[in-house]
PDB file of C-alpha atoms in Angstrom:
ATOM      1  CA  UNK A  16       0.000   0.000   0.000  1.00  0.00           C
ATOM      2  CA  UNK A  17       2.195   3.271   1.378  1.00  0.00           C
ATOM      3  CA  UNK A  18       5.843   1.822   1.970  1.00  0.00           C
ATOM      4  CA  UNK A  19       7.902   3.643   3.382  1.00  0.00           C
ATOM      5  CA  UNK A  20       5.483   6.842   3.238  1.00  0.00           C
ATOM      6  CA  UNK A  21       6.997   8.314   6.523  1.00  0.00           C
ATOM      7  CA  UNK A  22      10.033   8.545   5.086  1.00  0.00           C
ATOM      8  CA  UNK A  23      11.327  12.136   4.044  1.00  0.00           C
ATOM      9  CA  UNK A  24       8.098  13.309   4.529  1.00  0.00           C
ATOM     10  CA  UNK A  25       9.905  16.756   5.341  1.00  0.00           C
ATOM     11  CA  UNK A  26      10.909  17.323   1.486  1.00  0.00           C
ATOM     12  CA  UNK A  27       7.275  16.095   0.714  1.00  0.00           C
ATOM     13  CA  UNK A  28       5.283  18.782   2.824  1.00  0.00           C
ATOM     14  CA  UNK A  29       7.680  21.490   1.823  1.00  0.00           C
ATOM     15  CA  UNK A  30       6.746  21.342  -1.868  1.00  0.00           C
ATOM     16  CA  UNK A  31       2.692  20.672  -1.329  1.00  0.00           C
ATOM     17  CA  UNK A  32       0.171  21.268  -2.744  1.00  0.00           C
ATOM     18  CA  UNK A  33      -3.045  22.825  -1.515  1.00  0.00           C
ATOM     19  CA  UNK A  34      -5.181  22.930  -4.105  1.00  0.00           C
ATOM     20  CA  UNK A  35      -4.503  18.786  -4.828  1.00  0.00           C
ATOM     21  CA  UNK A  36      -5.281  18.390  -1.603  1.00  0.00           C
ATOM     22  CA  UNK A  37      -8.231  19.886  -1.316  1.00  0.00           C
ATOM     23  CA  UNK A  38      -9.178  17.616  -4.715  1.00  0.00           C
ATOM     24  CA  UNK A  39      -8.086  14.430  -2.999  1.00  0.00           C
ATOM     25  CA  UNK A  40     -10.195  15.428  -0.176  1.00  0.00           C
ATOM     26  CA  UNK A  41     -13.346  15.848  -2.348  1.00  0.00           C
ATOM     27  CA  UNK A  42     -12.821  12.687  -4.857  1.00  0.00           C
ATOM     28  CA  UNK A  43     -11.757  10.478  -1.670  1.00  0.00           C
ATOM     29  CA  UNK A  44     -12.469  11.576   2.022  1.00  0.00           C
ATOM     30  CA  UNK A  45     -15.747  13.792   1.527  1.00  0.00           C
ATOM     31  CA  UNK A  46     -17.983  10.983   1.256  1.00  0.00           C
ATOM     32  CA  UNK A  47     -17.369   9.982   5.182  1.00  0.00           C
ATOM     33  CA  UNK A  48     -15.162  12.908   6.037  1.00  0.00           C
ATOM     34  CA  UNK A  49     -16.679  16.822   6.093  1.00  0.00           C
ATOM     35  CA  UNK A  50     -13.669  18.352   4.642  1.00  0.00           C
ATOM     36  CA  UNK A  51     -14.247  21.441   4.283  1.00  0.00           C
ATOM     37  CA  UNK A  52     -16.238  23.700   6.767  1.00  0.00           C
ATOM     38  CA  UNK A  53     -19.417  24.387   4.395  1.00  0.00           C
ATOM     39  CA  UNK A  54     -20.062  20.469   3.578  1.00  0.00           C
ATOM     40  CA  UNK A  55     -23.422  19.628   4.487  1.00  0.00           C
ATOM     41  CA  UNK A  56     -22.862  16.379   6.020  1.00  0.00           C
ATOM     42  CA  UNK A  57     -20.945  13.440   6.241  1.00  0.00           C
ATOM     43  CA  UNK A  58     -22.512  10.083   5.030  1.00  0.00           C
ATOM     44  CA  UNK A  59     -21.401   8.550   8.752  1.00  0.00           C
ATOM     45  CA  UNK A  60     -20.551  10.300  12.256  1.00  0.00           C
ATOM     46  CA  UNK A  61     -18.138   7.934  12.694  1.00  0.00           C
ATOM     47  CA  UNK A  62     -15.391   9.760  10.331  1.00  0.00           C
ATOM     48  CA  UNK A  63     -13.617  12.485  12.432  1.00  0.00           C
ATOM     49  CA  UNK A  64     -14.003  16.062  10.261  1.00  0.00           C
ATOM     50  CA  UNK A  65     -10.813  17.172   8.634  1.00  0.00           C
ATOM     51  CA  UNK A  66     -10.938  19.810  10.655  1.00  0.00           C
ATOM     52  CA  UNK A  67     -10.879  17.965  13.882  1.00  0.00           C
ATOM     53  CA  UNK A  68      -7.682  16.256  12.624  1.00  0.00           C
ATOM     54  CA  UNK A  69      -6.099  19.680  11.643  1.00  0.00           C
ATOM     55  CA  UNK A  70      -6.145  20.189  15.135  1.00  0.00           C
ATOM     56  CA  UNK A  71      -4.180  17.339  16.644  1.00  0.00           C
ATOM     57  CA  UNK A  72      -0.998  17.298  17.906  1.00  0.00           C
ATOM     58  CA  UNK A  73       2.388  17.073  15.448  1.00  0.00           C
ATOM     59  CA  UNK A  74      -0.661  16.581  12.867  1.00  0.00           C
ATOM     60  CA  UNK A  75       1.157  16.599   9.765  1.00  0.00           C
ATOM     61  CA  UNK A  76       2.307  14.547   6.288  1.00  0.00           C
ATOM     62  CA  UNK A  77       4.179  11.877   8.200  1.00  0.00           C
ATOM     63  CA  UNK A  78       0.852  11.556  10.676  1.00  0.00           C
ATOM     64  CA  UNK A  79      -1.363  11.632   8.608  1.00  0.00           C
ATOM     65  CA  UNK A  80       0.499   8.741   6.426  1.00  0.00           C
ATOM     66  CA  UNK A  81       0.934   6.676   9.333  1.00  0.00           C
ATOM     67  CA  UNK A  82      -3.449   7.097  10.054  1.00  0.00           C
ATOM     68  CA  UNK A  83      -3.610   5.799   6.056  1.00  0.00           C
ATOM     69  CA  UNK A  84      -1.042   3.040   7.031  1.00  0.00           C
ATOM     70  CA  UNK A  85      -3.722   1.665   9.324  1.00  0.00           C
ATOM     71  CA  UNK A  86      -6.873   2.484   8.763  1.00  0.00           C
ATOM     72  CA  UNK A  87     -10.150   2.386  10.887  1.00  0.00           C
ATOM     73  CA  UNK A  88     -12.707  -0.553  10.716  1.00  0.00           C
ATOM     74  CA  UNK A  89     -14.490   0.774   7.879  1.00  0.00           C
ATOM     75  CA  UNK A  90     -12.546   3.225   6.129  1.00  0.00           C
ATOM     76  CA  UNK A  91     -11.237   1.993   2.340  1.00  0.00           C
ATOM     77  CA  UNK A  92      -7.675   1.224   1.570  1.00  0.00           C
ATOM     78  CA  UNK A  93      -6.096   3.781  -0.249  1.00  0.00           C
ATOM     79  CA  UNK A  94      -3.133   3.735  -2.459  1.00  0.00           C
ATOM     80  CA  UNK A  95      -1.805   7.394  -2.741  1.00  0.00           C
ATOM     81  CA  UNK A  96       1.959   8.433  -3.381  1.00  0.00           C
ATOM     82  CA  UNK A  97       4.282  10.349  -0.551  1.00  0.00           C
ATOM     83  CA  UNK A  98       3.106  13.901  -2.918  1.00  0.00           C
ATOM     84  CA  UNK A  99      -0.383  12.957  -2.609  1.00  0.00           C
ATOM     85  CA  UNK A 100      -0.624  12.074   1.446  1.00  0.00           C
ATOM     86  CA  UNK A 101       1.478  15.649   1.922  1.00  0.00           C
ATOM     87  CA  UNK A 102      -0.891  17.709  -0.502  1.00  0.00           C
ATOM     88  CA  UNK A 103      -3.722  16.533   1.614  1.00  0.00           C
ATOM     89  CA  UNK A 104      -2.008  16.839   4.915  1.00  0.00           C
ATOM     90  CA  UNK A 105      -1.021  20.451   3.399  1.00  0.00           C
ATOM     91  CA  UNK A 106      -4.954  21.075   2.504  1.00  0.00           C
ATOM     92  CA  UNK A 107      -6.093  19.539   6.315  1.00  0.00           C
ATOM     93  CA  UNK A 108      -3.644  22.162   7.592  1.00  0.00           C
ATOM     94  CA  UNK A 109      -5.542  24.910   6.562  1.00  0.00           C
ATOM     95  CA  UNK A 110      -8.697  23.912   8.517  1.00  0.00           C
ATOM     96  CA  UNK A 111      -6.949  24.875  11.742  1.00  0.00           C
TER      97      UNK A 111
END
């Protein structure tokens, strides 16, 4: 799935993307996830809000890869590159 995503995750997040980000969000997370303030709703309340994760401690591209490395009962498998999991860690970081 992600090896090794962890890894130089520093020269990742320095060169990401926001605007990808926010389109991974939409096309991947939105559909349990509220990813942006103005979504309506979530389809379960069981997916933490983008938001909510913005907040968390050291919450960055190397966390965030590490949450995709295991995933929650539930929550798909997904198969995105180092530049993808830091353009959406970059795009959850503005939901501070």
């Amino acid at each position: 799935m992600i090896a090794g995503c962890a890894i130089s995750m520093q020269d990742s997040a320095s060169a990401a993307d926001v605007g990808q980000g926010k389109a991974i969000a939409e096309r991947w997370c939105s559909a349990c996830h509220l990813v942006e303030p103005n979504q309506k709703a979530a389809t379960t309340d069981k997916a933490p809000p983008f938001a909510s994760l913005a907040k968390m401690p050291d919450f960055g591209a190397a966390k965030l890869a590490l949450l995709l490395l295991e995933p929650h009962p539930n929550m798909p498998k997904l198969s995105l590159s180092r530049s993808e999991i830091a353009d959406l860690a970059e795009f959850i970081q503005t939901l501070k």
